[in-house]
mmCIF file with all atom_site columns, C-alpha atoms in Angstrom:
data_model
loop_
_atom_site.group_PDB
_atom_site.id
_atom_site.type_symbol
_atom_site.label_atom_id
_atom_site.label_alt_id
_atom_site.label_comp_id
_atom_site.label_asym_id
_atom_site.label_entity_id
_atom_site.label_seq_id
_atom_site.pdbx_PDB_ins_code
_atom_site.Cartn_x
_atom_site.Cartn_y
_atom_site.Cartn_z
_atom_site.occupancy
_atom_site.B_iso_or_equiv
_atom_site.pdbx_formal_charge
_atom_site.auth_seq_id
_atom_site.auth_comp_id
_atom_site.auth_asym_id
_atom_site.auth_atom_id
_atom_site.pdbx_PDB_model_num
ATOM 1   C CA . UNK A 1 1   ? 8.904  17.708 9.938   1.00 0.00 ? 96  UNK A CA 1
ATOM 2   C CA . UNK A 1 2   ? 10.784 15.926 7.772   1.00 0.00 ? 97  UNK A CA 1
ATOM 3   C CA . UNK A 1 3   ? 14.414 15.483 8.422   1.00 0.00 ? 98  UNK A CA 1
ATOM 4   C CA . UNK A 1 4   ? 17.390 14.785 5.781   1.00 0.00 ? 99  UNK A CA 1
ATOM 5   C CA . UNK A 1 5   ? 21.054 12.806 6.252   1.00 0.00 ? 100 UNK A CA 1
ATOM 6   C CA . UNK A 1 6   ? 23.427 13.075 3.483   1.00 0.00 ? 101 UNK A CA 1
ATOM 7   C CA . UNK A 1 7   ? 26.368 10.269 3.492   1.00 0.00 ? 102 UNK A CA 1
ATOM 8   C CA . UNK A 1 8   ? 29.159 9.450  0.388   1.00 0.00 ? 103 UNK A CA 1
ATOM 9   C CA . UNK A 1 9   ? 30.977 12.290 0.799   1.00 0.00 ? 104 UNK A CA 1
ATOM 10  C CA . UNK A 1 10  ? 34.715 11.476 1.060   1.00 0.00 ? 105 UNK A CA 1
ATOM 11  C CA . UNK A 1 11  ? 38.349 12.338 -0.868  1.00 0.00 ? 106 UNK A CA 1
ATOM 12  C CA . UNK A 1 12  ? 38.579 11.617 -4.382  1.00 0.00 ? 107 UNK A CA 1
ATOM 13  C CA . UNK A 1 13  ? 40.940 12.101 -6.967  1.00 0.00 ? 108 UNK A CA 1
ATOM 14  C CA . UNK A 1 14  ? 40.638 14.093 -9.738  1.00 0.00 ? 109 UNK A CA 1
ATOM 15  C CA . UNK A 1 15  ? 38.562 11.981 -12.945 1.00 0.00 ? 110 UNK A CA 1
ATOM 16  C CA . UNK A 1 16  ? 37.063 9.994  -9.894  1.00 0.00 ? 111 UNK A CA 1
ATOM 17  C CA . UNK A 1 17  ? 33.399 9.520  -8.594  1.00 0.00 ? 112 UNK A CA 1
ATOM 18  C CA . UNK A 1 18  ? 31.240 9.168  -5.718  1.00 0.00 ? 113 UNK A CA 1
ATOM 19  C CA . UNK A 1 19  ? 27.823 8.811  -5.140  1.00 0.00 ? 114 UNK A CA 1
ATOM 20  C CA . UNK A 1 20  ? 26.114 10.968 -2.818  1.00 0.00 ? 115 UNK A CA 1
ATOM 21  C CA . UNK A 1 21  ? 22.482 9.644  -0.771  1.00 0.00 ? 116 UNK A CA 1
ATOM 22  C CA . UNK A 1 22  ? 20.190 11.646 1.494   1.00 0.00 ? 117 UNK A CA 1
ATOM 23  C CA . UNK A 1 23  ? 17.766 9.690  3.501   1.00 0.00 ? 118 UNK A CA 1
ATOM 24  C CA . UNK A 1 24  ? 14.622 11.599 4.020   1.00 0.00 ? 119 UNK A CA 1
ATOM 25  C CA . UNK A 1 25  ? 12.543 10.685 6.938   1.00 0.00 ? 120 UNK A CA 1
ATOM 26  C CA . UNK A 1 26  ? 9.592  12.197 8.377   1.00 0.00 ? 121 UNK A CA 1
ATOM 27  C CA . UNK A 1 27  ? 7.696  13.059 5.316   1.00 0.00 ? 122 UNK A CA 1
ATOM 28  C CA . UNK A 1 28  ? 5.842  11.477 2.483   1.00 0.00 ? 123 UNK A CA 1
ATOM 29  C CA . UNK A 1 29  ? 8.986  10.963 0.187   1.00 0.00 ? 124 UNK A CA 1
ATOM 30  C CA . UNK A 1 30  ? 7.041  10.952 -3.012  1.00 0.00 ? 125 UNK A CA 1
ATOM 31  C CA . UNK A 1 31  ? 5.278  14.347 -2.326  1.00 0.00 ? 126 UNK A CA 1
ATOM 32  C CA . UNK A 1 32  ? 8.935  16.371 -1.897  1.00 0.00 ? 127 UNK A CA 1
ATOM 33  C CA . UNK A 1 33  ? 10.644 17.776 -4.944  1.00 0.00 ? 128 UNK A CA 1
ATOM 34  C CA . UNK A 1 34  ? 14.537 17.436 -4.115  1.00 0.00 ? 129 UNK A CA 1
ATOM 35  C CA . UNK A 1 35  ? 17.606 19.192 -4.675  1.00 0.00 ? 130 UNK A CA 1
ATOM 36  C CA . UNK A 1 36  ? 21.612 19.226 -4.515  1.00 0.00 ? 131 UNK A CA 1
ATOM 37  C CA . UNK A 1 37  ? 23.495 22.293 -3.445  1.00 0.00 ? 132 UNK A CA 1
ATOM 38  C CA . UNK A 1 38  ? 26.904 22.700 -2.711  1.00 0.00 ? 133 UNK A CA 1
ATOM 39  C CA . UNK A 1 39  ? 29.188 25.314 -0.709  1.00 0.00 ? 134 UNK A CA 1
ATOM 40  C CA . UNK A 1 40  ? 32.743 25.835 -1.032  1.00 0.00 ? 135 UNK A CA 1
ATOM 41  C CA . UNK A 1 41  ? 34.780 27.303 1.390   1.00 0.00 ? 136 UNK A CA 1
ATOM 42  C CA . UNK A 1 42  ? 34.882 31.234 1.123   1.00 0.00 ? 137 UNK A CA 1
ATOM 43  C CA . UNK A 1 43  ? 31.701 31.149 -1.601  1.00 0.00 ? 138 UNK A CA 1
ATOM 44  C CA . UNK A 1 44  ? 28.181 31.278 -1.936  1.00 0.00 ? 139 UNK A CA 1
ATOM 45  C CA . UNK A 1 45  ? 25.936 27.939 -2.079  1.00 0.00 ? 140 UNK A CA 1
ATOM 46  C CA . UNK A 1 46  ? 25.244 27.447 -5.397  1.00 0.00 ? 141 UNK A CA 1
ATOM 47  C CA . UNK A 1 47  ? 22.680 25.046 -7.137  1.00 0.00 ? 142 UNK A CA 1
ATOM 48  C CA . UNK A 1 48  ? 23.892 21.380 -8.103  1.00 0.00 ? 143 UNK A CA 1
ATOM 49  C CA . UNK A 1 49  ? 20.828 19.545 -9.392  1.00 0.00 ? 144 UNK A CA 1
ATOM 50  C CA . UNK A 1 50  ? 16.760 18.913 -8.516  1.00 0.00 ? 145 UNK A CA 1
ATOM 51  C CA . UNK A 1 51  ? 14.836 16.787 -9.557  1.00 0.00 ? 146 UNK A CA 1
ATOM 52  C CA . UNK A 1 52  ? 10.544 16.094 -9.448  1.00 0.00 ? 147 UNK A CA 1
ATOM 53  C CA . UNK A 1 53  ? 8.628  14.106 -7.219  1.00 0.00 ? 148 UNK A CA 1
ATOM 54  C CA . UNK A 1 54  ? 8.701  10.573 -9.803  1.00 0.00 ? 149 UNK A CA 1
ATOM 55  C CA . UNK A 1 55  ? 11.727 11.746 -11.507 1.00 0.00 ? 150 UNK A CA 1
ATOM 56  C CA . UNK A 1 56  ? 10.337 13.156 -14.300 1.00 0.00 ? 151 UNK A CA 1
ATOM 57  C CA . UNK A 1 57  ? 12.019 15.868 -14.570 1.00 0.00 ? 152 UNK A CA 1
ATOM 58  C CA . UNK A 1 58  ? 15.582 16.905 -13.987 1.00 0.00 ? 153 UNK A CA 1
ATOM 59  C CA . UNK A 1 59  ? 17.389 20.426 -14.105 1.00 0.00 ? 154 UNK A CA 1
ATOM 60  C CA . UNK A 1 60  ? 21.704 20.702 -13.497 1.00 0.00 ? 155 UNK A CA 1
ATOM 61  C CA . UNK A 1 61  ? 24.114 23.249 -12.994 1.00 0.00 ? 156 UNK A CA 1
ATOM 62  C CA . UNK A 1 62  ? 26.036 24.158 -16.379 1.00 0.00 ? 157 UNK A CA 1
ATOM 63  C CA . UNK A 1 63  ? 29.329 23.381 -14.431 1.00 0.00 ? 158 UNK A CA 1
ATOM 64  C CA . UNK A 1 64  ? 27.723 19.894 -13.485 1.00 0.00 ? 159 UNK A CA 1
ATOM 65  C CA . UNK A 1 65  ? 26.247 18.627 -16.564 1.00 0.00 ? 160 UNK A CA 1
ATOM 66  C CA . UNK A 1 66  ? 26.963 15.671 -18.438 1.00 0.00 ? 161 UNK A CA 1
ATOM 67  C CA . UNK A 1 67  ? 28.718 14.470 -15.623 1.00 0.00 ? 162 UNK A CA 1
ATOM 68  C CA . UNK A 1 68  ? 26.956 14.219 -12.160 1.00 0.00 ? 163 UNK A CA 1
ATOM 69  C CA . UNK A 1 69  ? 23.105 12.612 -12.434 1.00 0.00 ? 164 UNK A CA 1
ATOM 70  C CA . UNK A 1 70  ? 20.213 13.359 -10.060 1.00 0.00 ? 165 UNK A CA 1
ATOM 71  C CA . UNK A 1 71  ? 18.185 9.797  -9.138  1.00 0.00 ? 166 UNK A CA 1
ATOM 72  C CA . UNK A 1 72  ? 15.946 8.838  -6.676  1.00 0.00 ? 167 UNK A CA 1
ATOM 73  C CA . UNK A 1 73  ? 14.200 5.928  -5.117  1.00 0.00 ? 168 UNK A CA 1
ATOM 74  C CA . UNK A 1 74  ? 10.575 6.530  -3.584  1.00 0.00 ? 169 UNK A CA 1
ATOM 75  C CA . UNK A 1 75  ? 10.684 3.543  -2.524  1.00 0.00 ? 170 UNK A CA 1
ATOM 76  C CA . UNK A 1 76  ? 13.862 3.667  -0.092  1.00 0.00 ? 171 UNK A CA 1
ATOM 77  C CA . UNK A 1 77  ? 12.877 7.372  0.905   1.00 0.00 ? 172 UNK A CA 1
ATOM 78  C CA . UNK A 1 78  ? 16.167 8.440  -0.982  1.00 0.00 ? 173 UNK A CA 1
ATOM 79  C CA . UNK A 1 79  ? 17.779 10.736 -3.148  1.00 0.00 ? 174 UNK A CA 1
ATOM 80  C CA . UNK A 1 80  ? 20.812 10.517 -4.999  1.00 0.00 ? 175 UNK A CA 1
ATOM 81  C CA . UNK A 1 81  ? 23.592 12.472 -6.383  1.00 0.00 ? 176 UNK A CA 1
ATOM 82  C CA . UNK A 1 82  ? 26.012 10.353 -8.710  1.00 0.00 ? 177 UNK A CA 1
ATOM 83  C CA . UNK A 1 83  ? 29.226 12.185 -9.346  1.00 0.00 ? 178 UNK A CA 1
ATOM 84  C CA . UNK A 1 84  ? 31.784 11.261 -12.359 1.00 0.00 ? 179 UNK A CA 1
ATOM 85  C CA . UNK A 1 85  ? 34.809 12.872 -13.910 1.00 0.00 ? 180 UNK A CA 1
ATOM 86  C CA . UNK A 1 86  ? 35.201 14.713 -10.648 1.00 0.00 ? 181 UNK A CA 1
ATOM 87  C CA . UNK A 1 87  ? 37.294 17.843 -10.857 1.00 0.00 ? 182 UNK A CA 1
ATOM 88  C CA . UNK A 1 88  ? 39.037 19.908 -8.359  1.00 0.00 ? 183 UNK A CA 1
ATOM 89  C CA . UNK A 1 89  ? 36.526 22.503 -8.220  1.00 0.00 ? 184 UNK A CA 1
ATOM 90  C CA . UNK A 1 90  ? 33.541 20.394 -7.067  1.00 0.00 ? 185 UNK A CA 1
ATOM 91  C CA . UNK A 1 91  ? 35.425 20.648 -4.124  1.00 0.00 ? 186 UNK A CA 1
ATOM 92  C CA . UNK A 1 92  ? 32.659 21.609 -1.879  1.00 0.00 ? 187 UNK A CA 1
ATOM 93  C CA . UNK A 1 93  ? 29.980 20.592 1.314   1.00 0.00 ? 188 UNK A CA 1
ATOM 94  C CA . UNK A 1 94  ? 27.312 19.120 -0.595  1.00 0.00 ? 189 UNK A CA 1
ATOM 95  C CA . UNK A 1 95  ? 23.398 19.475 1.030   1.00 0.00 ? 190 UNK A CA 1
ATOM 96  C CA . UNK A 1 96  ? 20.340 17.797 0.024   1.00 0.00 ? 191 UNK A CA 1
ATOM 97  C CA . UNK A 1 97  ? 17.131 19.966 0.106   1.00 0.00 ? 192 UNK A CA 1
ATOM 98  C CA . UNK A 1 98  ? 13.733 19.298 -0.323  1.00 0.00 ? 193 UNK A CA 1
ATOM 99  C CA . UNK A 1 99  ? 10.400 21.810 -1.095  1.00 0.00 ? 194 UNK A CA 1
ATOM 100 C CA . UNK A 1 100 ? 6.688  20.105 -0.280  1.00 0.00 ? 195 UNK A CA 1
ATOM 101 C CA . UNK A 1 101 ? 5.377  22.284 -3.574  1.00 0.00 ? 196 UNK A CA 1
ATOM 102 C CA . UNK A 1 102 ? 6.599  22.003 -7.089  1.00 0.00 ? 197 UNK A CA 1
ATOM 103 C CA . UNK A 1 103 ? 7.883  22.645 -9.877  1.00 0.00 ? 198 UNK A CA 1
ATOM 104 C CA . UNK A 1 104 ? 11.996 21.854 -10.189 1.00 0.00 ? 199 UNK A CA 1
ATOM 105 C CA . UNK A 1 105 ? 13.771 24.474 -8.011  1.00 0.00 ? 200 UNK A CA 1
ATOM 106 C CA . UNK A 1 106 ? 17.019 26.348 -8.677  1.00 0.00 ? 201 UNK A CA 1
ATOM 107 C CA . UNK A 1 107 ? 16.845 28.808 -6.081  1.00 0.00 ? 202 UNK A CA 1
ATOM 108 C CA . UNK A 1 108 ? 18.044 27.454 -2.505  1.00 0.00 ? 203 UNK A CA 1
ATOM 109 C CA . UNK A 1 109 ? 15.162 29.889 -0.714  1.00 0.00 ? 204 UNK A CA 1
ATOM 110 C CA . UNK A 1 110 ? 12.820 27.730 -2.089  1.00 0.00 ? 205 UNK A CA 1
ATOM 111 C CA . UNK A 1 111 ? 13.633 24.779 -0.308  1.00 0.00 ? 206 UNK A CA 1
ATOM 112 C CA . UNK A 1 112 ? 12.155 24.001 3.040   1.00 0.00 ? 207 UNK A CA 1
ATOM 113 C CA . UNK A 1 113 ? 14.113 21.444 4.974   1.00 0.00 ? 208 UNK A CA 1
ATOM 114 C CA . UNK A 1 114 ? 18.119 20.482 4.816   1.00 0.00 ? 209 UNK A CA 1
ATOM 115 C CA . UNK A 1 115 ? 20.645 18.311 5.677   1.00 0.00 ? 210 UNK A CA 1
ATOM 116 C CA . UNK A 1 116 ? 23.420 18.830 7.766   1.00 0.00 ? 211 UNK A CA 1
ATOM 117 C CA . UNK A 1 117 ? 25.729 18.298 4.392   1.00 0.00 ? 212 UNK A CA 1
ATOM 118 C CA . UNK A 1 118 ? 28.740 15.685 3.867   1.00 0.00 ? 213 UNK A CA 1
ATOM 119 C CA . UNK A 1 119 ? 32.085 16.980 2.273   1.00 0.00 ? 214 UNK A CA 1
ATOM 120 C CA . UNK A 1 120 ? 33.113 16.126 -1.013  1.00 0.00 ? 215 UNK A CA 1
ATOM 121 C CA . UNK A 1 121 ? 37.181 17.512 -1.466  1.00 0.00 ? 216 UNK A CA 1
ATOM 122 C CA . UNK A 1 122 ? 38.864 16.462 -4.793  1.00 0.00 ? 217 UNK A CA 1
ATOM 123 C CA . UNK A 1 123 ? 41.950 16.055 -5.014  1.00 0.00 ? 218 UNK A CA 1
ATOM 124 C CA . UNK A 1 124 ? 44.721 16.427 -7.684  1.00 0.00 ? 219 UNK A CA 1
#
């Protein structure tokens, strides 16, 4: 079973950044292809970023890209979420996700395991 703990989350102002990690545990790091998602209050979760199992291969959001960037480090059994020119609207509870099977994953059902999620609020 593996198990996932997001931490990073936090208050930021507007044009700021954070960076985001999820400690996996339980599983063979290197075999999961990962993924951000984030909820905002009163909406749907929606699809941040994924990536492969090396890194390889990367897929974002339209509303994230340019500015946040998927990474990960086999090595440390984590998975990162760097987040720049942070605006209001990223406002959200951000969850890592991870799927044993490939390819790069948009769609949240095709994730197995989660984290709990850590809150990201932007603030102007």
């Amino acid at each position: 079973q593996v198990q996932l703990v997001e931490s990073g989350g936090g208050l930021v102002q507007v044009g700021g950044s954070l960076r985001l990690s999820c400690a996996a545990s339980g599983g063979t790091f290197n075999r999961l292809y990962m993924g951000w998602f984030r909820q905002a209050p009163g909406k749907v979760r929606e699809f941040v970023a994924a990536i492969s199992r090396f890194g390889v291969t990367t897929n974002y959001a339209d509303a994230v890209k340019g500015r946040f960037i998927i990474s990960r480090d086999n090595a440390k059994n984590t998975l990162y979420l760097e987040m720049n020119s942070l605006k209001s609207e990223d406002t959200a509870v951000y969850y890592c996700a991870a799927r044993p099977a490939g390819p790069v994953s948009t769609a949240d059902n095709d994730y197995n395991y989660w984290g709990q999620g850590t809150q990201v609020t932007v603030s102007s």
